[in-house]
PDB file of C-alpha atoms in Angstrom:
ATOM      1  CA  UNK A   1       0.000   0.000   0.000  1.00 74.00           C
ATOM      2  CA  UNK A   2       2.981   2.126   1.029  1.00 87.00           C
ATOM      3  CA  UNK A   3       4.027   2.431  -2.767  1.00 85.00           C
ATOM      4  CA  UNK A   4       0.431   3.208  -4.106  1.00 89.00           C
ATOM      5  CA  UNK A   5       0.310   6.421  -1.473  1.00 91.00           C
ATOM      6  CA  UNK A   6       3.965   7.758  -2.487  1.00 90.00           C
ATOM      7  CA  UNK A   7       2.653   7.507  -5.970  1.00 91.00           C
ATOM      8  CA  UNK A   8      -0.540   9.336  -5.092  1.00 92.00           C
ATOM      9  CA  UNK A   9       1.204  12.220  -3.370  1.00 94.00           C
ATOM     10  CA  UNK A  10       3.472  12.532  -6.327  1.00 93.00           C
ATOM     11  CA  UNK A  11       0.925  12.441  -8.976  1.00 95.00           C
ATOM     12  CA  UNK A  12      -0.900  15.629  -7.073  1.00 96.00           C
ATOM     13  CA  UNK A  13       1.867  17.239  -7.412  1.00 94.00           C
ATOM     14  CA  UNK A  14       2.383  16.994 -10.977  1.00 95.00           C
ATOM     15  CA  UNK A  15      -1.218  17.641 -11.064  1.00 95.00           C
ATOM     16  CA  UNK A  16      -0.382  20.860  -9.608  1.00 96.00           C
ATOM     17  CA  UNK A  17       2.635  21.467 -11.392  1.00 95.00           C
ATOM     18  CA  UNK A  18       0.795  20.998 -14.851  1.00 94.00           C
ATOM     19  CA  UNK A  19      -2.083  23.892 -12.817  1.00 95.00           C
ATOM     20  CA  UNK A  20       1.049  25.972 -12.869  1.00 95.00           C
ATOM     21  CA  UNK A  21       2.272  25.432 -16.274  1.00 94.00           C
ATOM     22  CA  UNK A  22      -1.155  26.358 -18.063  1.00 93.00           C
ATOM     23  CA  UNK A  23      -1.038  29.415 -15.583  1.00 93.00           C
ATOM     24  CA  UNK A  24       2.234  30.532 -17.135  1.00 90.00           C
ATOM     25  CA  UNK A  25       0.986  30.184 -20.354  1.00 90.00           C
ATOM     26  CA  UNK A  26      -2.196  32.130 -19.927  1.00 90.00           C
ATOM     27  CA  UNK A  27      -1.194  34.837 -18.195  1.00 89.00           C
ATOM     28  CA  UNK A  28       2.255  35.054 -19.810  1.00 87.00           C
ATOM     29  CA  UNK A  29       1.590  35.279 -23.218  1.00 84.00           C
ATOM     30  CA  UNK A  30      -1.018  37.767 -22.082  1.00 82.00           C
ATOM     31  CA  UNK A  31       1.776  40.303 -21.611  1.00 77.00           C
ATOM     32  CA  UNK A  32       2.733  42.974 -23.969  1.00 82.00           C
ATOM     33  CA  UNK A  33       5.334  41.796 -26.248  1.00 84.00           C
ATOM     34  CA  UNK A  34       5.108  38.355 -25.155  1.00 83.00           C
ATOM     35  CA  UNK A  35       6.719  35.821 -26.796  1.00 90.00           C
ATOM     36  CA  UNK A  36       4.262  33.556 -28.147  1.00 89.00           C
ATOM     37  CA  UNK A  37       6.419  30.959 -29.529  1.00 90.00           C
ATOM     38  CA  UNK A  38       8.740  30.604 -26.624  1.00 91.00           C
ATOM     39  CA  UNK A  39       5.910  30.247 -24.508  1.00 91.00           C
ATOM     40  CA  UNK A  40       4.233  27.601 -26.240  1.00 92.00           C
ATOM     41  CA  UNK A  41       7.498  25.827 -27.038  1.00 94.00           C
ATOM     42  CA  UNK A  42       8.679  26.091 -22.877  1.00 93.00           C
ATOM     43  CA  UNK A  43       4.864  24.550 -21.806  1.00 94.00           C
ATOM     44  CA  UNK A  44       4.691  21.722 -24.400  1.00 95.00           C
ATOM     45  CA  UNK A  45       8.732  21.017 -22.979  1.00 96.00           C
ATOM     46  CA  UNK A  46       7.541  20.988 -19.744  1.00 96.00           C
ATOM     47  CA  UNK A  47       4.171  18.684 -20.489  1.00 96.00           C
ATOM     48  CA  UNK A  48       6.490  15.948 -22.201  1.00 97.00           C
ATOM     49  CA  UNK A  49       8.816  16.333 -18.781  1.00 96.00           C
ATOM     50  CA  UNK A  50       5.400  15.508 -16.920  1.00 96.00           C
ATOM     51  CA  UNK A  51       4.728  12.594 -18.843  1.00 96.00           C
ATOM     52  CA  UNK A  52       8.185  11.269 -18.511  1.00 97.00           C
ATOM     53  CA  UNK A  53       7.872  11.246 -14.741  1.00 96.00           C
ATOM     54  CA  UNK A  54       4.583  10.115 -14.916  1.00 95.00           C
ATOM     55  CA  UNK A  55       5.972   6.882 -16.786  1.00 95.00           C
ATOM     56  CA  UNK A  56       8.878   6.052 -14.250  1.00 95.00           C
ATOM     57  CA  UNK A  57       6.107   6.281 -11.376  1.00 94.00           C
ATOM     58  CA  UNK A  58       4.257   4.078 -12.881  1.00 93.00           C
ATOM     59  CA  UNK A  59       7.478   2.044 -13.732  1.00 94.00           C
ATOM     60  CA  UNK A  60       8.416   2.436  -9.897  1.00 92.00           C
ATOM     61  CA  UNK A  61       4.623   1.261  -8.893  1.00 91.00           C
ATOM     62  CA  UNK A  62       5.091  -2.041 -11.590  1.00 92.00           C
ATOM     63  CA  UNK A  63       8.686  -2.934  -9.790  1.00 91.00           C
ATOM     64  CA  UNK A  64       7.292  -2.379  -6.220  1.00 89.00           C
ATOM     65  CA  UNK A  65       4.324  -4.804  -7.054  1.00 86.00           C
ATOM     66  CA  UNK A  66       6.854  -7.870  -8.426  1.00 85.00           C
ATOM     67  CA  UNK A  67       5.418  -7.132 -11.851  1.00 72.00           C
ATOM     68  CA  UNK A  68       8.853  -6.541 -13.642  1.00 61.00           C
TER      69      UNK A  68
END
């Protein structure tokens, strides 16, 4: 159960930290001279860095159940 709650409390925070990201991007590209590209470019960079963590958790969760 122990490995199930770690991976719980870490998937709430990427939740949040994905929150964040889309906050960045809305209220950063509403700036004046903003730029758009960069923006776009830096959340889609960070959304593929989500995803990568989100696949060694669940890599961690398969190894901590005997799966692998």
């Amino acid at each position: 159960m122990r490995p199930q709650i770690v991976a719980l409390v870490l998937r709430i925070g990427l939740l949040a930290f994905g929150i964040l990201i889309f906050l960045f991007l809305w209220f950063g590209t509403g700036a004046e001279r903003s730029p758009i590209g960069l923006m776009i470019g830096l959340t889609v960079a960070a959304l593929a860095a989500l995803w990568w963590v989100e696949l060694q958790i669940q890599k961690g969760l398969k190894v901590a159940r005997g799966d692998e």
